[in-house]
mmCIF file of C-alpha atoms in Angstrom:
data_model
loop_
_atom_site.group_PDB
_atom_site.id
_atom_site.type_symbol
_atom_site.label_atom_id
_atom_site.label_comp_id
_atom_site.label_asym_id
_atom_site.label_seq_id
_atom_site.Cartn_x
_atom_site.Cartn_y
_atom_site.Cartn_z
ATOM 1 C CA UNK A 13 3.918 -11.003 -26.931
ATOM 2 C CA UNK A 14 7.725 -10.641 -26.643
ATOM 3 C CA UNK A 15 9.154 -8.188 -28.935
ATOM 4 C CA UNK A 16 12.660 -7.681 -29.701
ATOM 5 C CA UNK A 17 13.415 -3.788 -31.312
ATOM 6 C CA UNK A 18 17.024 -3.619 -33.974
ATOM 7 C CA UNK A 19 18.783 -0.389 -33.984
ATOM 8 C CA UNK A 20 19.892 0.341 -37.186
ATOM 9 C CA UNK A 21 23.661 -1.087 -35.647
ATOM 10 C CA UNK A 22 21.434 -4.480 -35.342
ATOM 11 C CA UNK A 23 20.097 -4.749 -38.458
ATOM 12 C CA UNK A 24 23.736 -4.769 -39.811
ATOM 13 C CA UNK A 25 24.463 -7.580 -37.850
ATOM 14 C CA UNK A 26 22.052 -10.103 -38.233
ATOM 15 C CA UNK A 27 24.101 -13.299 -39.061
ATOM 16 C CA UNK A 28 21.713 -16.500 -40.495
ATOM 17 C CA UNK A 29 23.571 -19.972 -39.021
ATOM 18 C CA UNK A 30 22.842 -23.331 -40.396
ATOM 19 C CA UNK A 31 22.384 -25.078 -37.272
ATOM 20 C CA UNK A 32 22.962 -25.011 -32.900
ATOM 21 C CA UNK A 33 25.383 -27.655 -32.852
ATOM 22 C CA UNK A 34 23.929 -31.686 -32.064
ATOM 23 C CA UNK A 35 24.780 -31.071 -28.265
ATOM 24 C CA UNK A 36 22.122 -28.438 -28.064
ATOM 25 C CA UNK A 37 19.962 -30.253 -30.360
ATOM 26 C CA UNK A 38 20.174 -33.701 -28.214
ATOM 27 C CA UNK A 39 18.769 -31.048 -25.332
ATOM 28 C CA UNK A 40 15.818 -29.708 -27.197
ATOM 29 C CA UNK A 41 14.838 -32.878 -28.204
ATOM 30 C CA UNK A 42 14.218 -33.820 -24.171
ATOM 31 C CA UNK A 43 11.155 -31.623 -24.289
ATOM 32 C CA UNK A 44 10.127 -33.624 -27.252
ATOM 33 C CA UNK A 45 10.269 -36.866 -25.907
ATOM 34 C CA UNK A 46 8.461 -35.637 -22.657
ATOM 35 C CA UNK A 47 5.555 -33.868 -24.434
ATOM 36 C CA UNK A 48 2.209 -36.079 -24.452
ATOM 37 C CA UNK A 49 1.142 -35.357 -27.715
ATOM 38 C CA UNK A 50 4.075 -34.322 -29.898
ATOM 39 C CA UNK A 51 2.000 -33.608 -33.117
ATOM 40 C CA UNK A 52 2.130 -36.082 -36.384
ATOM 41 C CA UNK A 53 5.739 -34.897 -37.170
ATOM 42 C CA UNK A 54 7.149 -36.277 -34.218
ATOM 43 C CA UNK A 55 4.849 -38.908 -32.918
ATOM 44 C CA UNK A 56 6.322 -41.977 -34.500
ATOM 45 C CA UNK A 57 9.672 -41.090 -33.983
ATOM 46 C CA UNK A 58 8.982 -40.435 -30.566
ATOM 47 C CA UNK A 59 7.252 -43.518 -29.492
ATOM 48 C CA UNK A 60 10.287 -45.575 -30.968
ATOM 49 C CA UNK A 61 12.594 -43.556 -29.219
ATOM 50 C CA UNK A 62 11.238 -43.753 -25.968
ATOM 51 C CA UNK A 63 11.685 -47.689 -26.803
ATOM 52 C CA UNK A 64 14.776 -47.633 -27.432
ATOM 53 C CA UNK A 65 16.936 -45.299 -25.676
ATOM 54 C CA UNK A 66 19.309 -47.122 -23.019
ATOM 55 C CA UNK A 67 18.309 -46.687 -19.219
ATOM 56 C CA UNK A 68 21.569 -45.198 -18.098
ATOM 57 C CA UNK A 69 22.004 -42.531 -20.399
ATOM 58 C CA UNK A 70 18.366 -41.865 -19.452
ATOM 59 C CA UNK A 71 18.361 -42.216 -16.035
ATOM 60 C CA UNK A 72 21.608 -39.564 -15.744
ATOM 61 C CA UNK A 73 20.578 -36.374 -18.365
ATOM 62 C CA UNK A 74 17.091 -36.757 -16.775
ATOM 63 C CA UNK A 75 18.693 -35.902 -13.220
ATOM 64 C CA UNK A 76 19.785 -32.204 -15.253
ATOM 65 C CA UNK A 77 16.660 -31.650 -17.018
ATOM 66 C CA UNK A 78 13.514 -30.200 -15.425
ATOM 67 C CA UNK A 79 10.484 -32.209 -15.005
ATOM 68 C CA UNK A 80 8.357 -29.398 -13.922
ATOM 69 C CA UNK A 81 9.657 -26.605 -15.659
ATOM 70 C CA UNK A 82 11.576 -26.102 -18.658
ATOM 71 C CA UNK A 83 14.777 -26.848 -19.067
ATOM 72 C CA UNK A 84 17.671 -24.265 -19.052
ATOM 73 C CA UNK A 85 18.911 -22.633 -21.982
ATOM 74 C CA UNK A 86 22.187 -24.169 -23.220
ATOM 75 C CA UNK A 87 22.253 -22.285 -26.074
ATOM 76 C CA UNK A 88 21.506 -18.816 -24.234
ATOM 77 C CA UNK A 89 24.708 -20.172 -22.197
ATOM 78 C CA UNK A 90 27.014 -21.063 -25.154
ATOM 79 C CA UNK A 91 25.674 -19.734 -28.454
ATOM 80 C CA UNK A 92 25.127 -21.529 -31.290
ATOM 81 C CA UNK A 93 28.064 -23.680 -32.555
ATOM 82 C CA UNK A 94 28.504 -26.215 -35.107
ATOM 83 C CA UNK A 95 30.363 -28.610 -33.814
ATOM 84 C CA UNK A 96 30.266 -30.844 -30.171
ATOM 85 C CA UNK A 97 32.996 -29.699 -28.844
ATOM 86 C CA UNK A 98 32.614 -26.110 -29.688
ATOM 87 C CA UNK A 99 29.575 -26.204 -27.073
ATOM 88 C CA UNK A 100 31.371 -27.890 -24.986
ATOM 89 C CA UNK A 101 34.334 -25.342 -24.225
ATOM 90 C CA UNK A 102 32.113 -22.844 -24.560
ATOM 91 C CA UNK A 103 29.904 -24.144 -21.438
ATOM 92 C CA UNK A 104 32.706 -24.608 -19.963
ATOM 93 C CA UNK A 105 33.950 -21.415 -20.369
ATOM 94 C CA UNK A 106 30.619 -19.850 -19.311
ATOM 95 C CA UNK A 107 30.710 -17.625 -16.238
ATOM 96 C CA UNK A 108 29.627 -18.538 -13.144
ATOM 97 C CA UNK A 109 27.241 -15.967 -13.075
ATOM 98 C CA UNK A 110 25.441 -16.605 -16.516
ATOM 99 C CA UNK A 111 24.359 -20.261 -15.223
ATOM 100 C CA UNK A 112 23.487 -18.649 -12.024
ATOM 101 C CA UNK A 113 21.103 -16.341 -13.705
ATOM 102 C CA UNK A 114 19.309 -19.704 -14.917
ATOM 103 C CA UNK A 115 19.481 -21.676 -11.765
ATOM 104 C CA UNK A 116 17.780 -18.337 -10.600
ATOM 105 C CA UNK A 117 14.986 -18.327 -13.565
ATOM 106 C CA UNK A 118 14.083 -22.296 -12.927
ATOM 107 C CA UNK A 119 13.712 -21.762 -8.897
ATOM 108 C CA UNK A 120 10.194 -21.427 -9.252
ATOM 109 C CA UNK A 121 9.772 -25.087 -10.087
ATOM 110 C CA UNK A 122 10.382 -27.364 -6.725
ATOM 111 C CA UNK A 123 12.155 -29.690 -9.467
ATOM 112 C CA UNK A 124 14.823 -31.976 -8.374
ATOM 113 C CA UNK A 125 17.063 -30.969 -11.280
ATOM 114 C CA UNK A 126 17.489 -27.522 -9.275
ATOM 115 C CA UNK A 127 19.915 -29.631 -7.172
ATOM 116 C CA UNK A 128 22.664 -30.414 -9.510
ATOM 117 C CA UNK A 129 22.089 -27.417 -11.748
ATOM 118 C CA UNK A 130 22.627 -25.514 -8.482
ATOM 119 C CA UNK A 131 26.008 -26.491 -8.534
ATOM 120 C CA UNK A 132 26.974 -26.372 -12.143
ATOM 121 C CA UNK A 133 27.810 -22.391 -11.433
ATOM 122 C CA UNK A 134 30.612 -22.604 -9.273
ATOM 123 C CA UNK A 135 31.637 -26.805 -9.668
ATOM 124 C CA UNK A 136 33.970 -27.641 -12.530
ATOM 125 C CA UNK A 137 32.890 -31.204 -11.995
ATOM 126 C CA UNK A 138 28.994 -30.782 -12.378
ATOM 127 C CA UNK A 139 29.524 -29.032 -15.845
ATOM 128 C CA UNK A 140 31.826 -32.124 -16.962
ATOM 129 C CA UNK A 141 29.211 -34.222 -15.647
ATOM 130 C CA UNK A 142 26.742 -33.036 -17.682
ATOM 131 C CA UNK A 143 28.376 -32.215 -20.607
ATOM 132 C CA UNK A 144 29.528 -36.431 -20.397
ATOM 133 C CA UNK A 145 25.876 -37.129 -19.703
ATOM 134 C CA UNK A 146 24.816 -35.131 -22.597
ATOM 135 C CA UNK A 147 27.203 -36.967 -24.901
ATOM 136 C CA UNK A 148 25.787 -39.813 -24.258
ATOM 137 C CA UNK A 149 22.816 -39.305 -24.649
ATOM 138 C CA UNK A 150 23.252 -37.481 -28.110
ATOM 139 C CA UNK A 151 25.055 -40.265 -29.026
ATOM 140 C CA UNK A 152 22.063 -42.484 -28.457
ATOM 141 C CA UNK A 153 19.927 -40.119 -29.869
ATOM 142 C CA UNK A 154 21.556 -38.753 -33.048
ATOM 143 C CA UNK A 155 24.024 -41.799 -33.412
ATOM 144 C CA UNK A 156 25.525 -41.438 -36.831
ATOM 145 C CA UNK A 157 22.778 -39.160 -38.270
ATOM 146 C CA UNK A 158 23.817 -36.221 -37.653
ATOM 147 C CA UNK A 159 25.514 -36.122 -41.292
ATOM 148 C CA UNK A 160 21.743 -36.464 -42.626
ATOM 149 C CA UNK A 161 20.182 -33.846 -39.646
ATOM 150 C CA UNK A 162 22.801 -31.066 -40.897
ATOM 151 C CA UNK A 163 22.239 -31.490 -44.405
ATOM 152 C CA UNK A 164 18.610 -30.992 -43.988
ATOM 153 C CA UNK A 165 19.947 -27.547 -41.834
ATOM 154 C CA UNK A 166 21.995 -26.705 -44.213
ATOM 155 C CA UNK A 167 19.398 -26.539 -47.328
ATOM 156 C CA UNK A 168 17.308 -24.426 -45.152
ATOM 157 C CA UNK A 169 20.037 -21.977 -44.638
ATOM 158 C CA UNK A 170 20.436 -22.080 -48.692
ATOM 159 C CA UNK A 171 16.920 -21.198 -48.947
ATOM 160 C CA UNK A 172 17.119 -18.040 -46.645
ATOM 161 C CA UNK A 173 19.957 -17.122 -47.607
ATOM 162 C CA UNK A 174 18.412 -16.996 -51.127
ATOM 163 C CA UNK A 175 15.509 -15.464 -50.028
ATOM 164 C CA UNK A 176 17.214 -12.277 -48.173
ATOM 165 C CA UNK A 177 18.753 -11.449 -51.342
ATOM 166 C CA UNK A 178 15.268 -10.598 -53.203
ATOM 167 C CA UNK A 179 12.572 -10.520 -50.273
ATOM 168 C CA UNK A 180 14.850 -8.277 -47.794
ATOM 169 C CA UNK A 181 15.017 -9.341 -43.697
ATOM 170 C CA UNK A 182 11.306 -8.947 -43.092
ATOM 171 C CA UNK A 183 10.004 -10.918 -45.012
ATOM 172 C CA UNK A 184 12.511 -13.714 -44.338
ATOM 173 C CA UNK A 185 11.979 -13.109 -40.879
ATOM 174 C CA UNK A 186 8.732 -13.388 -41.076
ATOM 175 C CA UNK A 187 8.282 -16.606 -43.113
ATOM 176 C CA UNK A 188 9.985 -18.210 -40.667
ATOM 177 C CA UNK A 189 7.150 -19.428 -38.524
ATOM 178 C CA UNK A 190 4.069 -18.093 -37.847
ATOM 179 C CA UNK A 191 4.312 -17.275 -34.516
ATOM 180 C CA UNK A 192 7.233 -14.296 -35.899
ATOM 181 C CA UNK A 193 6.423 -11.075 -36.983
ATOM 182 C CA UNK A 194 8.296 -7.862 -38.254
ATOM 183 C CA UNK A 195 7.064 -4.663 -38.201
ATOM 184 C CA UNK A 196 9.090 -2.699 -41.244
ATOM 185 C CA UNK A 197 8.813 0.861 -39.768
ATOM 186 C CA UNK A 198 9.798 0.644 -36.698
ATOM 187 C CA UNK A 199 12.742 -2.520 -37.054
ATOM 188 C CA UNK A 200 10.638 -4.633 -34.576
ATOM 189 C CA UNK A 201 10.652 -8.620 -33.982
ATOM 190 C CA UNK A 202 7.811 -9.856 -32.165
ATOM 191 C CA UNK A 203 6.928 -13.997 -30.837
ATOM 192 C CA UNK A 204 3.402 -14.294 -30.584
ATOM 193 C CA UNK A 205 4.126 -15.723 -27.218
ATOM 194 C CA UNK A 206 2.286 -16.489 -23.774
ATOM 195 C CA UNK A 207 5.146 -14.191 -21.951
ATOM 196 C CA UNK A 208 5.120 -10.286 -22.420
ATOM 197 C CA UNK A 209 8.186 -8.484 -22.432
ATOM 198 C CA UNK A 210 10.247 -5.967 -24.542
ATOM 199 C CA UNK A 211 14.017 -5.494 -25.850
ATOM 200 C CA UNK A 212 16.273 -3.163 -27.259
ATOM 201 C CA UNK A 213 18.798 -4.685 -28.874
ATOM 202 C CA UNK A 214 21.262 -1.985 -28.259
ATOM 203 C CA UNK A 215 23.988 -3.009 -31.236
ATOM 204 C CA UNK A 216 24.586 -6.658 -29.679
ATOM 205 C CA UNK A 217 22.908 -8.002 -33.186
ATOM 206 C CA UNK A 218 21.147 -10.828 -34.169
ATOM 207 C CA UNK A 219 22.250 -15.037 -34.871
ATOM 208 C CA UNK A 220 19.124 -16.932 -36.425
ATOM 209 C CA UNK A 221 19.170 -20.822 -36.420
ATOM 210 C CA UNK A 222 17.050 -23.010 -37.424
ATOM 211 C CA UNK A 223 16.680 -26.609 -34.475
ATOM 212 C CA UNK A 224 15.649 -30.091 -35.773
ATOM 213 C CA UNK A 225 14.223 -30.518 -32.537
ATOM 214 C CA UNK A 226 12.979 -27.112 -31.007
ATOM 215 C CA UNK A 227 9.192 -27.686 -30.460
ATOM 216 C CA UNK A 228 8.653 -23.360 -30.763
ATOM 217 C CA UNK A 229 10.328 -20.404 -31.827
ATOM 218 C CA UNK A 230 12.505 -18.948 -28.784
ATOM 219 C CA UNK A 231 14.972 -16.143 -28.305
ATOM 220 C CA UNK A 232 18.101 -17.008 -26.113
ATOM 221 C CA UNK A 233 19.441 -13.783 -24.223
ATOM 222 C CA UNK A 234 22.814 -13.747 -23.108
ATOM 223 C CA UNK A 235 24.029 -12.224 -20.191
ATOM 224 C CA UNK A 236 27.094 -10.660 -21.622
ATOM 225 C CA UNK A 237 25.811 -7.125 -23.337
ATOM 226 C CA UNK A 238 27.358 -7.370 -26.197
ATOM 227 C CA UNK A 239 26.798 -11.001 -27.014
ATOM 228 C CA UNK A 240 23.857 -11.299 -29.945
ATOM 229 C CA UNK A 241 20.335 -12.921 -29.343
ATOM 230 C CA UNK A 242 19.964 -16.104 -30.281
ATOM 231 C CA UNK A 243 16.854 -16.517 -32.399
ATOM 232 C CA UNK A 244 16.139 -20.416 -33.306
ATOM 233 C CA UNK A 245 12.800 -21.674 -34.760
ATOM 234 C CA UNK A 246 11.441 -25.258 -35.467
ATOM 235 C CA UNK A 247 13.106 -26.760 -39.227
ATOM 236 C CA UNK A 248 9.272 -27.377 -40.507
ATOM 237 C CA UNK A 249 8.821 -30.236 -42.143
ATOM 238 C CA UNK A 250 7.609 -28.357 -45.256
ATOM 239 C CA UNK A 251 11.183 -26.110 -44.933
ATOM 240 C CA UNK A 252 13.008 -29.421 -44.314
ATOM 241 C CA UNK A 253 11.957 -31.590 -47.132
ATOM 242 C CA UNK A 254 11.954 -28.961 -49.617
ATOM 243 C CA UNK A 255 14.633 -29.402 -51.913
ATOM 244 C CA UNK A 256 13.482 -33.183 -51.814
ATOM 245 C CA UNK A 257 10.312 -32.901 -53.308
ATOM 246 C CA UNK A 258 10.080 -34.778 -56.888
ATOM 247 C CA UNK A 259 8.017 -32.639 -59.110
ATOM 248 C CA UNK A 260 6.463 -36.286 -60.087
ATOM 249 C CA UNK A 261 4.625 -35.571 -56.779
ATOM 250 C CA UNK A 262 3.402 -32.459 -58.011
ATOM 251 C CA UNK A 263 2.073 -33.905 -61.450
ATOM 252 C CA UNK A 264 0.658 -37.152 -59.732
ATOM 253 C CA UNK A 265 -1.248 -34.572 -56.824
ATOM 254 C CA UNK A 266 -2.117 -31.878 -59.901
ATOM 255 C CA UNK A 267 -4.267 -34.853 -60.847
ATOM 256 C CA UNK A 268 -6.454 -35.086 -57.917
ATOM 257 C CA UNK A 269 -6.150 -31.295 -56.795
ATOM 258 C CA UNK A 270 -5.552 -29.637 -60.216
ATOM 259 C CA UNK A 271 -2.722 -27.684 -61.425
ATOM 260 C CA UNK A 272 -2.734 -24.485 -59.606
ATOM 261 C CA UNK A 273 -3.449 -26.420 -56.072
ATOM 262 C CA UNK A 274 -0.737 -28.745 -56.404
ATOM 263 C CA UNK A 275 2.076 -26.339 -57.350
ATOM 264 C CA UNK A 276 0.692 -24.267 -54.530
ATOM 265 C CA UNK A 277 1.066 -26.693 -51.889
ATOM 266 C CA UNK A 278 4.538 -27.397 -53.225
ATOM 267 C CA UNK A 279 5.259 -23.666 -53.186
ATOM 268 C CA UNK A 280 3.962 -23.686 -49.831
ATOM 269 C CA UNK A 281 6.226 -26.482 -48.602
ATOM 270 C CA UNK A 282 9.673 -24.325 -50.237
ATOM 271 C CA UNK A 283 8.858 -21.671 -47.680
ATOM 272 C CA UNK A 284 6.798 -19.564 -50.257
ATOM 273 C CA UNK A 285 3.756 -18.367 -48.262
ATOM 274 C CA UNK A 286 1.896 -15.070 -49.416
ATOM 275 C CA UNK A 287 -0.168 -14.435 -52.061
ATOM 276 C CA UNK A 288 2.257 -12.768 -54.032
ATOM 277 C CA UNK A 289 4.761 -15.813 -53.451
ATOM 278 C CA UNK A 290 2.522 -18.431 -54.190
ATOM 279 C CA UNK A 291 0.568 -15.820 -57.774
ATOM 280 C CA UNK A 292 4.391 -16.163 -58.723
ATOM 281 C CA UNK A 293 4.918 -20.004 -58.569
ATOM 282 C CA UNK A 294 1.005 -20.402 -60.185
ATOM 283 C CA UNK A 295 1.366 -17.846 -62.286
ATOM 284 C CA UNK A 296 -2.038 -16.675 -61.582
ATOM 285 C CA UNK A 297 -3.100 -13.622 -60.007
ATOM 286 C CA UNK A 298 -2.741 -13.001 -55.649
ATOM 287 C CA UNK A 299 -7.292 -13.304 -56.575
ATOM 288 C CA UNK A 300 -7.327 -16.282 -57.569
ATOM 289 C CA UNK A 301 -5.138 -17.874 -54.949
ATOM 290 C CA UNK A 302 -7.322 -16.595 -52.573
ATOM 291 C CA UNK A 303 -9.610 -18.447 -54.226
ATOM 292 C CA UNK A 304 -7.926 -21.777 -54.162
ATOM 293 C CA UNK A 305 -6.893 -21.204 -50.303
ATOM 294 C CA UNK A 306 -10.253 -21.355 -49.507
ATOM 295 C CA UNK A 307 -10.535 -24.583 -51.035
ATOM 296 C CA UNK A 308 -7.299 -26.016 -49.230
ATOM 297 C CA UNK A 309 -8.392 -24.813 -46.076
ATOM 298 C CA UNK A 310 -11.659 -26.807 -46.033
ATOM 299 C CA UNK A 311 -9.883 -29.444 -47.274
ATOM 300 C CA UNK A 312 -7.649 -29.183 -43.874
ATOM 301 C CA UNK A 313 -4.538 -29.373 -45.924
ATOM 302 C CA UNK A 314 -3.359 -25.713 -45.093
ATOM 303 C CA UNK A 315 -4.140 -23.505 -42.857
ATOM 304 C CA UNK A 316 -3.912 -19.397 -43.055
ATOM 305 C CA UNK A 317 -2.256 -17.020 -40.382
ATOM 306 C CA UNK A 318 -3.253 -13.032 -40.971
ATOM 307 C CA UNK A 319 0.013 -10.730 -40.410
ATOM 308 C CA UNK A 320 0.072 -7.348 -40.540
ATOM 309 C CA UNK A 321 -2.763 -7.611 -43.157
ATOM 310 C CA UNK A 322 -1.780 -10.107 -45.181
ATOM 311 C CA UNK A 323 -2.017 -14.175 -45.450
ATOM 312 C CA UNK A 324 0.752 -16.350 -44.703
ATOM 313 C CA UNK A 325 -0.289 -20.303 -45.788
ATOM 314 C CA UNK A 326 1.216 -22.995 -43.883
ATOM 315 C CA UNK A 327 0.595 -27.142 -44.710
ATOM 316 C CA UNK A 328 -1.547 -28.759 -41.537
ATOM 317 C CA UNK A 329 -0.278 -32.210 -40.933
ATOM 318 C CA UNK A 330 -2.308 -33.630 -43.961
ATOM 319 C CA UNK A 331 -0.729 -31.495 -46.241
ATOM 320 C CA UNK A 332 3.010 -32.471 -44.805
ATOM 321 C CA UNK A 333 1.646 -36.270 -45.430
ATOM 322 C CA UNK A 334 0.919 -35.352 -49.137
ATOM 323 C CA UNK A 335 3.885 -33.472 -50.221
ATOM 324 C CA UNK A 336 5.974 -36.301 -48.112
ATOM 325 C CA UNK A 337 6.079 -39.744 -49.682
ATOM 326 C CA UNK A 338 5.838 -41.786 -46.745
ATOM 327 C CA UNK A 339 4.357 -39.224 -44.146
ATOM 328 C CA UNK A 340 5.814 -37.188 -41.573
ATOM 329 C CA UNK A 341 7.180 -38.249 -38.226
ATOM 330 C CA UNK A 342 9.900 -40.103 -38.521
ATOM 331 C CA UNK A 343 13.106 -38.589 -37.826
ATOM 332 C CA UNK A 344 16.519 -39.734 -37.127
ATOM 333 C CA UNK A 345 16.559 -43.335 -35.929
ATOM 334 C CA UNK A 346 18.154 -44.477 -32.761
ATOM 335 C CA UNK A 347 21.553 -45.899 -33.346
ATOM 336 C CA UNK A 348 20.722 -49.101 -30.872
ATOM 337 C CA UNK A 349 17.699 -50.448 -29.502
ATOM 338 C CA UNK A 350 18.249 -51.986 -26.311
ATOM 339 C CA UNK A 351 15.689 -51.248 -23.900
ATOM 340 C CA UNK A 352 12.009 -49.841 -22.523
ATOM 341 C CA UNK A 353 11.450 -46.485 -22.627
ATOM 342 C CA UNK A 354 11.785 -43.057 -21.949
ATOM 343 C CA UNK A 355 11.423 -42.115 -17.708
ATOM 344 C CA UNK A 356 9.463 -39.636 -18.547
#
């Protein structure tokens, strides 16, 4: 567990963000392409990616990324910012001892990334290297999607936004994924993570993004003290699509499941995930949802995640492929298709 405490001088600057930047997001998607079994979301779209990439934009962001480890954290290094170029000064920018710090943190892989990362601290050169290499490869990646990729960011920020207004920070933080979790009295964010470490926050204040590509929630600690942590989490699916949903959908599944079901899982997919949220959208009592949740869960289209005593719902991939016309997985499609595969 990795908690993260919010004075009181935190909580007055926490700061929601519509998106990383598509440099950073070209970078998380790496792990992505490299991960055996992706999940439904992003199995199709990685198999045609790894198709279709070109071998020399491959070949040289592959010889910065770790193939043993994980890869270093750009946006720990540059903060979250909306444009290409924005990341780019600001790695350039970055002090030598920042990308030091995560040379230092990846030398426990024998990788043979660690050899031009190594240099990226003190060699002008190696950063432009990699920030062309990255280009590229975003390029090939996101191609001219990235219009489509930050309007799907940007509805999710609507819908927070929306939500902090009547819900308050908890329960937005919370709802983000449901690996987070907020403890009201005493102003504490915790990832339900393998790793097990503390911070105060001290006043440095808090940036939350959502990632088209992040495969987990993650908090990205700079080195400077008063810089903010950087808190990005996966754009579900269900978060993503949300303002696309036809209610059509809704009547044509309300047929099958019934009423109350159907408006449920649609609730679900807005980001509405409690019993109280999803009695509101029913309009039925927090009883009989319980009631119908049961019934979901065995028919593996949600599944339920206890916090702080109370259930948060969340749609399992067969619930994504109802509320979806067309299923999951696809994601932004390559800009060219030249040759095999993904070296990794």
């Amino acid at each position: 567990m990795i908690s993260f405490h919010l004075t009181p001088a935190d909580l007055t600057k926490v700061r929601f963000v519509p998106t990383i930047g598509p440099l950073a997001e070209a970078w998380e998607s790496i792990a992505v392409l490299r991960e055996p079994h992706p999940g439904r979301r992003w199995l199709a779209w990685r198999d045609r990616m790894r198709r279709s990439l070109a071998a020399p934009d491959e070949l040289e962001i592959n010889s910065f990324a770790s193939r043993t480890g994980c890869l270093f954290d750009l946006v720990g290094v540059t903060g979250p910012a909306p444009t290409a170029a924005g990341t780019a000064a600001a790695f350039l920018d970055a002090p030598a001892e920042r990308l030091r710090a995560e040379v230092d943190h990846l030398s426990r892989f024998a990788d043979p990334s660690l050899t031009r990362l190594g240099r990226m601290p003190t060699s002008d050169a190696e950063r432009r290297a990699f920030l062309r290499a990255l280009h590229r490869y975003a390029h090939g990646l996101i191609g001219d999607e990235w219009t489509k990729i930050e309007s799907h960011l940007s509805a999710d920020l609507r819908a927070r936004t929306a939500e902090l207004a009547t819900d308050g920070l908890g329960q937005v933080l919370q709802r983000l994924h449901g690996t987070v979790g907020w403890d009201q009295r005493t102003s504490t964010l915790t990832l339900d993570q393998s790793a097990d470490d503390a911070l105060n926050l001290g006043g440095r204040g808090l940036v939350v993004a959502p990632s088209y590509f992040a495969a987990r929630v993650s908090g990205h600690i700079p080195l400077e003290p008063d810089a903010p942590l950087v808190l990005t989490y996966p754009l579900a699916r269900d978060v993503d699509a949300a303002e696309s949903y036809p209610s059509p959908r809704v009547a044509d599944l309300a047929g099958v499941l019934g009423a109350t079901r159907a408006t449920m899982l649609a609730a679900i997919a807005r980001g509405q995930r409690t019993q109280r949220d999803l009695a509101s959208a029913a309009g039925t009592t927090t009883v009989a949802i319980s009631q119908h949740a049961a019934k979901l869960r065995a028919a593996g289209l949600i599944t339920t995640v206890r916090r702080d005593g109370r259930a948060h719902h969340f749609l399992t991939d067969v619930g994504e492929a109802l509320m979806v016309p067309g299923g999951a997985g696809e994601g932004p499609r390559p800009r060219r298709a030249t040759r095999r595969g993904w070296s990794g």
